[in-house]
mmCIF file of C-alpha atoms and ligand atoms in Angstrom:
data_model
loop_
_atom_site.group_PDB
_atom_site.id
_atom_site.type_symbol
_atom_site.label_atom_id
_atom_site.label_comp_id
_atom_site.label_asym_id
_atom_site.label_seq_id
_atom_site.Cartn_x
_atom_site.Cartn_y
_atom_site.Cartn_z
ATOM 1 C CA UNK A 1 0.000 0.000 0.000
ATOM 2 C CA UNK A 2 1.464 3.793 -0.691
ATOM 3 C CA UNK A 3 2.146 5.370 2.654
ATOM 4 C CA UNK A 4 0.148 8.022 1.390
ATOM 5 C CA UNK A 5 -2.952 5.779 1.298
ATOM 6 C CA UNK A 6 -2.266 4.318 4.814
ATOM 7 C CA UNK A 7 -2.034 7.922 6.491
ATOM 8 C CA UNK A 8 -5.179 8.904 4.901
ATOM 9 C CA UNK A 9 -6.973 5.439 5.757
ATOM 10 C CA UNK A 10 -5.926 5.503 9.301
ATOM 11 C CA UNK A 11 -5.882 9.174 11.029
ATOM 12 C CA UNK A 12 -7.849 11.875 11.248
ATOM 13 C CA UNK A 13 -5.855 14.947 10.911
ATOM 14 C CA UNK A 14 -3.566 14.570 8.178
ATOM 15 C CA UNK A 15 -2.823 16.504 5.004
ATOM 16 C CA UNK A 16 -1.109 15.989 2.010
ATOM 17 C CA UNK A 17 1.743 17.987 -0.013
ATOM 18 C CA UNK A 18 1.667 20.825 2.948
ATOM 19 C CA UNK A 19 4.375 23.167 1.947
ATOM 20 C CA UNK A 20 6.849 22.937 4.848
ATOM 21 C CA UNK A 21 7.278 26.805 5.514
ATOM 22 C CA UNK A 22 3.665 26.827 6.923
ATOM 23 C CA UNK A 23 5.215 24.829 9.703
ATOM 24 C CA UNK A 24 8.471 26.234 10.434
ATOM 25 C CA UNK A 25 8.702 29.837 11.909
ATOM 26 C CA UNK A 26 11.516 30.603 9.343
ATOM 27 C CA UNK A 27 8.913 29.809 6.991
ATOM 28 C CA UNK A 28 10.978 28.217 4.407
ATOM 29 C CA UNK A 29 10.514 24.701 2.643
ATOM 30 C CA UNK A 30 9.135 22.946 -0.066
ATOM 31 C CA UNK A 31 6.089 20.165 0.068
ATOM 32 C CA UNK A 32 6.125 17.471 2.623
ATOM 33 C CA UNK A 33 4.349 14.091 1.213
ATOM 34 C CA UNK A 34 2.262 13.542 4.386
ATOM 35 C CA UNK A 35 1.830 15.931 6.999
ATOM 36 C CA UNK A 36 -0.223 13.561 10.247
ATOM 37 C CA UNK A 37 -0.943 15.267 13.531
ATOM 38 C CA UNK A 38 -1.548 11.986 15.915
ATOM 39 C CA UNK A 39 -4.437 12.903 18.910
ATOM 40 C CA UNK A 40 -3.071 10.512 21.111
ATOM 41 C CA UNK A 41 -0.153 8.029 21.633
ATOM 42 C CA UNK A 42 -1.364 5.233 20.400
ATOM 43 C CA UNK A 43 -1.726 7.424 16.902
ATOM 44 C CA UNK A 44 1.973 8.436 17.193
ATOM 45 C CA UNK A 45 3.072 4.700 17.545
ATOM 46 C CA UNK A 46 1.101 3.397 14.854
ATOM 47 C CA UNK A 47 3.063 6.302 12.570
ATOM 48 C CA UNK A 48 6.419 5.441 13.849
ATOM 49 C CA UNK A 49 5.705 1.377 13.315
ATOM 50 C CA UNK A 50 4.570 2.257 9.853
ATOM 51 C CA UNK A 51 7.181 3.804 8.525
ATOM 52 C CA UNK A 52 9.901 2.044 10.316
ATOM 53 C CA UNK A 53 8.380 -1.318 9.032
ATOM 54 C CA UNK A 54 7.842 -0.185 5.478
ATOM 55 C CA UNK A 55 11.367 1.834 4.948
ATOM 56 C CA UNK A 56 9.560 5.465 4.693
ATOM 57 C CA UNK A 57 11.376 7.943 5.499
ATOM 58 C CA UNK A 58 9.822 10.363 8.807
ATOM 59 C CA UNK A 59 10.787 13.667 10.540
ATOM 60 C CA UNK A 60 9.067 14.915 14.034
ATOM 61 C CA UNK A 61 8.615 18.093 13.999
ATOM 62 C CA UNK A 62 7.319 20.312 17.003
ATOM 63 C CA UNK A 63 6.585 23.971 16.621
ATOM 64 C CA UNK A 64 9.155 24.041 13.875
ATOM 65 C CA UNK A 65 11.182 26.604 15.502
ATOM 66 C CA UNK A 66 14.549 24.671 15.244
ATOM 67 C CA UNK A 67 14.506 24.129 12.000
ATOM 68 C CA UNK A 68 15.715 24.506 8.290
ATOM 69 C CA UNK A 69 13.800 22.788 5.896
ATOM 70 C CA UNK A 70 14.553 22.004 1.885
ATOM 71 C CA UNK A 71 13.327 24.083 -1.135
ATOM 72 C CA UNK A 72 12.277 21.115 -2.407
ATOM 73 C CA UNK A 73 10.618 19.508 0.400
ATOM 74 C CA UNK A 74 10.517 16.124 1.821
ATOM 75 C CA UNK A 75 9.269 12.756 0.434
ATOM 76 C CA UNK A 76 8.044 11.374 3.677
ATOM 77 C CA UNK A 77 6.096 11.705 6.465
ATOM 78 C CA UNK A 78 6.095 15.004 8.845
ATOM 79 C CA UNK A 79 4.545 13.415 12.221
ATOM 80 C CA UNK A 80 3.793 17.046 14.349
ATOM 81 C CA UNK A 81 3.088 17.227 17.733
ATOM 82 C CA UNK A 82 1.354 20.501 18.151
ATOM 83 C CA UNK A 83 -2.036 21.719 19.461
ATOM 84 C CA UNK A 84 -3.515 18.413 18.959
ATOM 85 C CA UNK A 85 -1.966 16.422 21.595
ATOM 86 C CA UNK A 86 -1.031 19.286 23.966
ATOM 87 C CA UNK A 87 -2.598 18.806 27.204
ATOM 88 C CA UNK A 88 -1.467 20.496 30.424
ATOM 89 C CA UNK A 89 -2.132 18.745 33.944
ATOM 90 C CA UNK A 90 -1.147 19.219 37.619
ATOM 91 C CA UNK A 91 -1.391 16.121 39.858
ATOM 92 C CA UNK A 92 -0.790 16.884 43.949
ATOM 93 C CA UNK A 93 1.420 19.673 42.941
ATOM 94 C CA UNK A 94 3.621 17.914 40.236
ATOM 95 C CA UNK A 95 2.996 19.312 36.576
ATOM 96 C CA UNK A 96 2.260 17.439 33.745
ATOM 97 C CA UNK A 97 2.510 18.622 29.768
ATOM 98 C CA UNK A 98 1.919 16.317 26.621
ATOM 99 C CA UNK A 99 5.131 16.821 24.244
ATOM 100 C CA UNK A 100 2.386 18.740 21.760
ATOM 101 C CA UNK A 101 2.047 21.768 24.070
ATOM 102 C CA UNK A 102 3.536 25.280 23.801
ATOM 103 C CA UNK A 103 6.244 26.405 26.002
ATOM 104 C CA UNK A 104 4.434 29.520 26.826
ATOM 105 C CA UNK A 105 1.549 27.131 27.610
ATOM 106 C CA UNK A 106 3.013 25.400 30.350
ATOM 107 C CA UNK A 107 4.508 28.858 31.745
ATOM 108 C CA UNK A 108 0.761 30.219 32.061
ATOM 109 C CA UNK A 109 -0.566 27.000 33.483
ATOM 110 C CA UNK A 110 2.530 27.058 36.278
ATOM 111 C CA UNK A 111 1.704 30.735 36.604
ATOM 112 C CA UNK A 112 -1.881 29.853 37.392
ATOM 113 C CA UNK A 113 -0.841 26.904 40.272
ATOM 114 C CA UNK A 114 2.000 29.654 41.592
ATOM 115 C CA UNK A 115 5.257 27.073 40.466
ATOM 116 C CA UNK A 116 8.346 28.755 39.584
ATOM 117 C CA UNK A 117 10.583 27.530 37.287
ATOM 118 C CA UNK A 118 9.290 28.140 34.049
ATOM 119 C CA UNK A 119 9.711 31.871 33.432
ATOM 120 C CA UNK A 120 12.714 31.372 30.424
ATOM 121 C CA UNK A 121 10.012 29.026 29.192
ATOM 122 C CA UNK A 122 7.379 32.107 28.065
ATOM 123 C CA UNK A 123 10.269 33.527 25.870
ATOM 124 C CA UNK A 124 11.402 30.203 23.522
ATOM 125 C CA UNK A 125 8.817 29.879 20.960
ATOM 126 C CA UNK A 126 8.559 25.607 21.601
ATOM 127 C CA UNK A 127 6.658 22.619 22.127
ATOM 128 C CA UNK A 128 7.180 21.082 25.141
ATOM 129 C CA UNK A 129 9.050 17.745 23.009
ATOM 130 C CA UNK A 130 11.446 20.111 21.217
ATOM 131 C CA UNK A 131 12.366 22.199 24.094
ATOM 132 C CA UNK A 132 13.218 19.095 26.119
ATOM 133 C CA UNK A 133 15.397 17.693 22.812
ATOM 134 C CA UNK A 134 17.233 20.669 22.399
ATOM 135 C CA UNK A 135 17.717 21.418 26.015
ATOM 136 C CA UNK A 136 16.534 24.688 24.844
ATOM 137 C CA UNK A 137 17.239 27.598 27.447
ATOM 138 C CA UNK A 138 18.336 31.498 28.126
ATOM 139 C CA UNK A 139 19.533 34.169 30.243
ATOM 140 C CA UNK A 140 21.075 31.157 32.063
ATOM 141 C CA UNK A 141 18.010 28.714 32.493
ATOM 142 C CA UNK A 142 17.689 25.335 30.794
ATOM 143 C CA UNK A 143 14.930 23.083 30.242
ATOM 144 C CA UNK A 144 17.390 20.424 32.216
ATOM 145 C CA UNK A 145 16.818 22.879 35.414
ATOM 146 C CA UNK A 146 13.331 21.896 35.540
ATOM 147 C CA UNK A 147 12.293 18.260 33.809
ATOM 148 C CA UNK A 148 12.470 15.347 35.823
ATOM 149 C CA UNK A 149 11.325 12.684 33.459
ATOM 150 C CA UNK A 150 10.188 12.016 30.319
ATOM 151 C CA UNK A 151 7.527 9.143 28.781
ATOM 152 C CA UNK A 152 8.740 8.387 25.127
ATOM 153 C CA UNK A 153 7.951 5.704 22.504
ATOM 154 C CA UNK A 154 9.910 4.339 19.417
ATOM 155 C CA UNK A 155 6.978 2.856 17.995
ATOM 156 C CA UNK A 156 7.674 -0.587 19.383
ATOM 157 C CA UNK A 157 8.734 0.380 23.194
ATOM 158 C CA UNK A 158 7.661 2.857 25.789
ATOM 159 C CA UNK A 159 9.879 3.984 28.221
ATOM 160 C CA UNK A 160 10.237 6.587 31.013
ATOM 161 C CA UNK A 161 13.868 8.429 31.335
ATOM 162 C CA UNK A 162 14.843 9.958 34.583
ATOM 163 C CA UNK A 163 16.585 13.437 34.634
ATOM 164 C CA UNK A 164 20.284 11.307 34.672
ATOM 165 C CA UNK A 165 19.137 8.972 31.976
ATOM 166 C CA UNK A 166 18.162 12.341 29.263
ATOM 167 C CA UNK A 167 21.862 13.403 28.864
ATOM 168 C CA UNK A 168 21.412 16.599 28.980
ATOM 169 C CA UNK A 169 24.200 19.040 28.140
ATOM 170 C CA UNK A 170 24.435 22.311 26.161
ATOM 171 C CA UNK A 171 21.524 21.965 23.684
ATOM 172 C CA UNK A 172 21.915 18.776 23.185
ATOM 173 C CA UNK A 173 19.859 15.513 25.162
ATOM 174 C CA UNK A 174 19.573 11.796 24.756
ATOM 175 C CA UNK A 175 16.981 12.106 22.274
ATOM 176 C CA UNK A 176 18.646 13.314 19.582
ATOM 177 C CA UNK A 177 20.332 9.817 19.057
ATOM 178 C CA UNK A 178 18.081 7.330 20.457
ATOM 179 C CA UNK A 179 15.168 7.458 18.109
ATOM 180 C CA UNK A 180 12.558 7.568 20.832
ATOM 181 C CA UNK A 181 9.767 10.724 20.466
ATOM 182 C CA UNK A 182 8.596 12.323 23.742
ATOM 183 C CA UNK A 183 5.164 12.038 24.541
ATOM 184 C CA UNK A 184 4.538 13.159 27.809
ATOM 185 C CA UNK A 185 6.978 15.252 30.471
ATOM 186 C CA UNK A 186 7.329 15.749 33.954
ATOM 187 C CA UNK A 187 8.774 18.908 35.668
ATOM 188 C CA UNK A 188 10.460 19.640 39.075
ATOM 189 C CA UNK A 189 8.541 22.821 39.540
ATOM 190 C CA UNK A 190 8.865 25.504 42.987
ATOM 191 C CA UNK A 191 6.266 26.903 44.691
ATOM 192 C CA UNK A 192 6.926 30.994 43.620
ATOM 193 C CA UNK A 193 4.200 33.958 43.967
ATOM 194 C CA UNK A 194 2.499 35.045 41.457
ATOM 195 C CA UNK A 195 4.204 38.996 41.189
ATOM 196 C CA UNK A 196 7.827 37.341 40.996
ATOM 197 C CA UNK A 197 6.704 35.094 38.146
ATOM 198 C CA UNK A 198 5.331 37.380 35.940
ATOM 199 C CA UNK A 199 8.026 40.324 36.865
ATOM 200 C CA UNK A 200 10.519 37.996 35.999
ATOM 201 C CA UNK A 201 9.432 36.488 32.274
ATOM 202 C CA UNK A 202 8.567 39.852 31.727
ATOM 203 C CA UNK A 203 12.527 41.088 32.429
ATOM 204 C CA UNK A 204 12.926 37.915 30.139
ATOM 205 C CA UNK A 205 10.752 38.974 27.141
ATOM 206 C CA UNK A 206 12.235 42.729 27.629
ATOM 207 C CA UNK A 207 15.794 41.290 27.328
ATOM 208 C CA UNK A 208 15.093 38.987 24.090
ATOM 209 C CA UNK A 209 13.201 41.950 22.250
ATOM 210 C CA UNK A 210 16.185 44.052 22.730
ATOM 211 C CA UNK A 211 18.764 41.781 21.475
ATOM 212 C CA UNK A 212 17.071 39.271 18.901
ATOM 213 C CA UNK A 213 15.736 40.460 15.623
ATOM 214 C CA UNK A 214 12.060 38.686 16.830
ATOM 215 C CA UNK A 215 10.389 40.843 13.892
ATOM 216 C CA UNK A 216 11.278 38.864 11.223
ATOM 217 C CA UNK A 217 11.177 34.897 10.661
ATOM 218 C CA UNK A 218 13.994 32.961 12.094
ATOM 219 C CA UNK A 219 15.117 29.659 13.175
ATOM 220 C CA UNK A 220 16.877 30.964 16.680
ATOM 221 C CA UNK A 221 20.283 30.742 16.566
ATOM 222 C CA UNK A 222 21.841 29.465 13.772
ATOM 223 C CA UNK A 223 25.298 27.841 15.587
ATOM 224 C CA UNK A 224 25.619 26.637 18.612
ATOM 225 C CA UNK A 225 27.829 28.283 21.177
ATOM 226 C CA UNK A 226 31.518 27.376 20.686
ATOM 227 C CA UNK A 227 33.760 26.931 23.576
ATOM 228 C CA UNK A 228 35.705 29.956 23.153
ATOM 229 C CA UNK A 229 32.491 32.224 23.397
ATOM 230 C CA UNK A 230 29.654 33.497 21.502
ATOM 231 C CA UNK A 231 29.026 32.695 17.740
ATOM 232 C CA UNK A 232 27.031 35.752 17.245
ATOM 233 C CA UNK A 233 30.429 37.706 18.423
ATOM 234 C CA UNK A 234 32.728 35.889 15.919
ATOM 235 C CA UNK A 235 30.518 35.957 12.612
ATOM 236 C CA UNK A 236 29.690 39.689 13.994
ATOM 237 C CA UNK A 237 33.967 40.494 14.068
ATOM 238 C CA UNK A 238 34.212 38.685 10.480
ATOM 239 C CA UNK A 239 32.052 41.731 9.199
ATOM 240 C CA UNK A 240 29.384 39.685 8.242
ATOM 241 C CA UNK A 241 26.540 41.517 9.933
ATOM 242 C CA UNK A 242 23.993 42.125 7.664
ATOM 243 C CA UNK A 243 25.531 40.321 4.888
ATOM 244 C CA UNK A 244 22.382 39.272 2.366
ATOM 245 C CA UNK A 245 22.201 36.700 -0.128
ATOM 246 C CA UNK A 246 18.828 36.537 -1.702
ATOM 247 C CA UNK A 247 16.187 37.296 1.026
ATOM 248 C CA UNK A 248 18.501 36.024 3.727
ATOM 249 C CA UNK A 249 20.208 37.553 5.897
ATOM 250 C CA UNK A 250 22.697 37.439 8.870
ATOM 251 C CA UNK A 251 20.571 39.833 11.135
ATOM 252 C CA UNK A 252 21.765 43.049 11.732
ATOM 253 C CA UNK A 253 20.594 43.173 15.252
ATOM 254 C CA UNK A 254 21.918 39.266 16.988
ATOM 255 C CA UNK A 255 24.941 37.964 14.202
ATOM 256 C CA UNK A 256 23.921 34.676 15.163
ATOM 257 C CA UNK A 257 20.487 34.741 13.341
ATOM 258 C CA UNK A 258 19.746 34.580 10.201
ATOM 259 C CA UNK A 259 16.180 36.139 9.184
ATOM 260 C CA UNK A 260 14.164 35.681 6.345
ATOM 261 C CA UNK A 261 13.245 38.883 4.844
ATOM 262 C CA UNK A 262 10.476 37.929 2.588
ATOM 263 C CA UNK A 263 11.253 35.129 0.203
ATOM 264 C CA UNK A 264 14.275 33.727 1.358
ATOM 265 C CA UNK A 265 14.925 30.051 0.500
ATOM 266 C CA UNK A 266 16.513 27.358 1.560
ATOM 267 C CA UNK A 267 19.506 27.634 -0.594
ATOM 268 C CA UNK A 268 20.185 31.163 0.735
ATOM 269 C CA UNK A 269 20.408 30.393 3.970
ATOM 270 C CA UNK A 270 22.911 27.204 3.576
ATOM 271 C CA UNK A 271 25.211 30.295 1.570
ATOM 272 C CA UNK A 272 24.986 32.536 4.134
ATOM 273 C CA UNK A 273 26.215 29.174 6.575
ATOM 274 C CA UNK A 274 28.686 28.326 4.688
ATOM 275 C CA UNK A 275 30.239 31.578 4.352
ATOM 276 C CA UNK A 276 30.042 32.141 7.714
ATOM 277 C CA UNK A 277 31.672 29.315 8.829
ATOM 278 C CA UNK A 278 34.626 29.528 6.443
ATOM 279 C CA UNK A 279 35.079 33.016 7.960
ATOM 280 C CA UNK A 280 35.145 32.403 10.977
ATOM 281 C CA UNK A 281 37.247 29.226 10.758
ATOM 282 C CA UNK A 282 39.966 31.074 8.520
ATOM 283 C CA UNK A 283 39.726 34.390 10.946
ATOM 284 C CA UNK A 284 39.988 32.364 14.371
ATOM 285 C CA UNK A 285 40.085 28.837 13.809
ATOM 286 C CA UNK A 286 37.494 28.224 15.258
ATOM 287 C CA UNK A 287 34.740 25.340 13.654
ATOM 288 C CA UNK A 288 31.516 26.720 14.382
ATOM 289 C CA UNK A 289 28.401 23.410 14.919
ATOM 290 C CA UNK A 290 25.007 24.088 13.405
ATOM 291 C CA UNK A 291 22.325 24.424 15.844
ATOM 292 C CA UNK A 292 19.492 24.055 13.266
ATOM 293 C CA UNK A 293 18.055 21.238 12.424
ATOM 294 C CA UNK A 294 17.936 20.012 8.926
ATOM 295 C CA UNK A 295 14.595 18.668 7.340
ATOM 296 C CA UNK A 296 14.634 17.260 3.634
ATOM 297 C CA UNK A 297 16.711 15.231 1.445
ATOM 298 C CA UNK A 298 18.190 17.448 -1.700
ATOM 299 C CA UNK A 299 21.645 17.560 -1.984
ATOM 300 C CA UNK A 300 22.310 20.732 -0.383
ATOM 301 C CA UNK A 301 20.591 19.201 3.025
ATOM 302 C CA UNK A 302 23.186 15.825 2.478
ATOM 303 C CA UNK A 303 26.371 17.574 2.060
ATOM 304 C CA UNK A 304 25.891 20.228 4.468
ATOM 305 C CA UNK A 305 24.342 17.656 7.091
ATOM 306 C CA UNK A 306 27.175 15.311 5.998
ATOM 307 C CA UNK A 307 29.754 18.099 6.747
ATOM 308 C CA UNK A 308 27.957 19.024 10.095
ATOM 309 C CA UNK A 309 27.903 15.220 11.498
ATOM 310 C CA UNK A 310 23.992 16.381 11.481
ATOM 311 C CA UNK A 311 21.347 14.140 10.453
ATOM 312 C CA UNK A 312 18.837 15.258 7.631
ATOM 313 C CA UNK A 313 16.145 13.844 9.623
HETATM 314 C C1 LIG B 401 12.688 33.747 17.518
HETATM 315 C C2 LIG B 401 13.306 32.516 18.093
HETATM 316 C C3 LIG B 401 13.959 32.591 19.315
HETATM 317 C C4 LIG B 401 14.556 31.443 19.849
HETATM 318 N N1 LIG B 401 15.164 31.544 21.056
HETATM 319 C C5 LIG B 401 15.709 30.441 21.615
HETATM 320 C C6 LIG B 401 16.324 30.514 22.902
HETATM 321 O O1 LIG B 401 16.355 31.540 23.553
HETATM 322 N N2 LIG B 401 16.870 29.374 23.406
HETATM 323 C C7 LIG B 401 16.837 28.196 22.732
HETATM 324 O O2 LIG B 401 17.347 27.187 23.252
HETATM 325 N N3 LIG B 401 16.263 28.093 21.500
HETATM 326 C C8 LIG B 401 15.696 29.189 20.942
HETATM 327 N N4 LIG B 401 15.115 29.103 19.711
HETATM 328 C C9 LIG B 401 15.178 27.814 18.968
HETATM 329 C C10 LIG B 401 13.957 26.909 19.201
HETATM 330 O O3 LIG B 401 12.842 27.677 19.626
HETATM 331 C C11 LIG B 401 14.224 25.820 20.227
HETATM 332 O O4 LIG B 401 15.267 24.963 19.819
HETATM 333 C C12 LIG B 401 12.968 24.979 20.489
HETATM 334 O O5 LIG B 401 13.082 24.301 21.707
HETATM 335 C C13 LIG B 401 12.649 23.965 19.387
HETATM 336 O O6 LIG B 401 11.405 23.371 19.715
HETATM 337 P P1 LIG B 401 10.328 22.980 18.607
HETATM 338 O O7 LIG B 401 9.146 22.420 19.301
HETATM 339 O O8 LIG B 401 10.090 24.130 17.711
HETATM 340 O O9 LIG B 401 11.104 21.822 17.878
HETATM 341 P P2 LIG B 401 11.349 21.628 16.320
HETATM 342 O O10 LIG B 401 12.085 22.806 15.798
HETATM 343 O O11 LIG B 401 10.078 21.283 15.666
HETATM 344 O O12 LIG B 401 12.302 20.349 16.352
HETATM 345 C C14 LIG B 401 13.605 20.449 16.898
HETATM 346 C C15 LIG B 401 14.215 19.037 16.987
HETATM 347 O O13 LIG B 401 13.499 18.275 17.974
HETATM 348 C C16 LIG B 401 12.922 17.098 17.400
HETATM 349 N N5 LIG B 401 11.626 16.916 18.084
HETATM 350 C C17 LIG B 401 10.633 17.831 18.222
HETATM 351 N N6 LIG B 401 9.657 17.342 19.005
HETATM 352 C C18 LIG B 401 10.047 16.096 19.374
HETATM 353 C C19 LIG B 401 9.487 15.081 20.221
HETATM 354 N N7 LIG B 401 8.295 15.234 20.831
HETATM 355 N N8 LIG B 401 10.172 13.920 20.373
HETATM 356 C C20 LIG B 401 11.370 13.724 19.759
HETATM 357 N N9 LIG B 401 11.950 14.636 18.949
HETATM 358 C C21 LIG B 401 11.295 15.820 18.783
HETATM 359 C C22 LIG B 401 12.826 17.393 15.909
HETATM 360 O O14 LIG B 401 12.842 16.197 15.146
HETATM 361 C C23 LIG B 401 14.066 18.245 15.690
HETATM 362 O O15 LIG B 401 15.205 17.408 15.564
HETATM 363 C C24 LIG B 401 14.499 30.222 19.141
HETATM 364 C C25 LIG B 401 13.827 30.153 17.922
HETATM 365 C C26 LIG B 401 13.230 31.284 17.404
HETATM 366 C C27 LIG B 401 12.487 31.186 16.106
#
């Protein structure tokens, strides 16, 4: 049977041929085959067996905030975990999200039961799967600080990680080598009052407006931070601020985004990488790692992915 013809057979929310940059916020990419929203766990299973069994090829995607996806799409299935398996619970004090939710999400619901811990949370536009898989974090505050165990599947096998068993380190975790999707987190959450919540992700908020170009479409950070310092500071020293191809562009505002300024594609953006990576390895030796992720499977994607030690899906 086509995989195309199973999807649409056996879930409810699933589209075909969505263009990819209606689901990333650098809204950039091509067509993705099948594009399946599961409801519940058993839905996201029955994906995962599917296309592990039958040799198609699959991407999870959360709130697509993390990243890059080809101009020419991808030939497989998209499995997102979004609004429709997002729910937010508190059981004798302990909070509860489905991988699905928004980060902001969980930040109003802790807000609302007076639990600290989530404030960096509000500013990260996440799911609650993503953020944990990324370690995602800022102004000193990582999503490590405040999860203390995860419920994941790999299709075949559930299993629940402790906080030692994630491996969490610098925007990295466990689960972006061990093939298992998060369904359902746990955090480690502080009582906190209400004012010093709010005045706090408020200072947060303040603080990204000010330094990140948040009025155009982005991916975050392009690089992650190198152990010398800040990759925003070297591409920024290489002159490369505001250096365009196309409708991409390193940002004039953070060096270590690159914004889409209206049409810019996929190809643009793996330029403006590559040039600043040779610049800043020639000017300080230094070999910068991509953060982004990389969705699709056109050449571009393979060698740079290839280059990058990062997987194209
Ligand atoms: C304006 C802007 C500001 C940003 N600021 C920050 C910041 O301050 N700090 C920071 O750390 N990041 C930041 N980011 C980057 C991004 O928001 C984070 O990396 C975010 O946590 C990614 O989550 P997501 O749900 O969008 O995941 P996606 O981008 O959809 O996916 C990221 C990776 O996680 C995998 N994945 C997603 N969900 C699951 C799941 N349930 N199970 C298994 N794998 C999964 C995907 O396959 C992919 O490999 C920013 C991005 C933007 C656009």
């Amino acid at each position: 049977m086509d995989f195309k013809e199973f999807f649409a057979n056996e879930f409810e929310k699933v589209s075909f041929d969505v263009p990819l940059k209606n689901v990333t916020t650098f809204r950039i990419g091509g067509p993705c085959s099948v594009l399946v929203e599961p409801l519940n766990q058993e839905e996201i299973k029955k994906a995962l067996a599917f296309c592990k069994n039958n040799g198609v090829k699959y991407f999870i995607l959360g709130n697509g905030s993390n990243v890059l996806a080809s101009d020419s799409g991808f030939d497989g299935v998209v499995v997102k975990l979004g609004v429709h398996f997002a729910q937010l619970w508190e059981e004798e004090g302990v909070l509860f999200a489905q991988s699905g939710a928004f980060t902001k999400s969980v930040f109003d619901f802790a807000l609302k039961n007076e639990l600290g811990g989530t404030e960096f949370m509000a500013a990260i536009p996440s799911s609650v799967g993503g953020a944990v898989v990324m370690n995602a974090g800022c102004f000193g505050s990582e999503m490590s600080d405040i999860v203390s165990r995860v419920w994941a599947t790999d299709g075949k096998d559930d299993r629940v990680f402790s906080h030692d068993e994630m491996g969490f380190s610098y925007r990295d975790s466990v689960f972006q080598k061990n093939g298992f999707v998060i369904t359902k987190v746990e955090f480690d959450l502080k009582p906190s009052s209400r004012n010093y919540i709010l005045r706090l992700a408020d200072e947060l908020k303040t603080a990204k407006r000010l330094s990140q170009p948040l009025e155009f479409f982005s991916a975050g950070s392009v690089f992650k931070r190198p152990e010398c310092g800040f990759a925003a500071s070297l591409i920024d020293r290489c002159g490369l601020k505001g250096k365009k191809i196309g409708d991409a562009q390193i940002s004039e505002k953070h060096a270590g985004f690159i914004v889409n300024r209206g049409k810019a594609t996929c190809g643009d953006v793996l330029q403006l990488v590559q040039i600043a990576k040779s610049k800043v390895r020639a000017d300080f030796g230094v070999d910068l790692q991509l953060e982004l992720k990389l969705l699709g499977d056109t050449d571009d994607i393979r060698r740079l992915s290839y280059s990058y030690g990062v997987q194209p899906r």
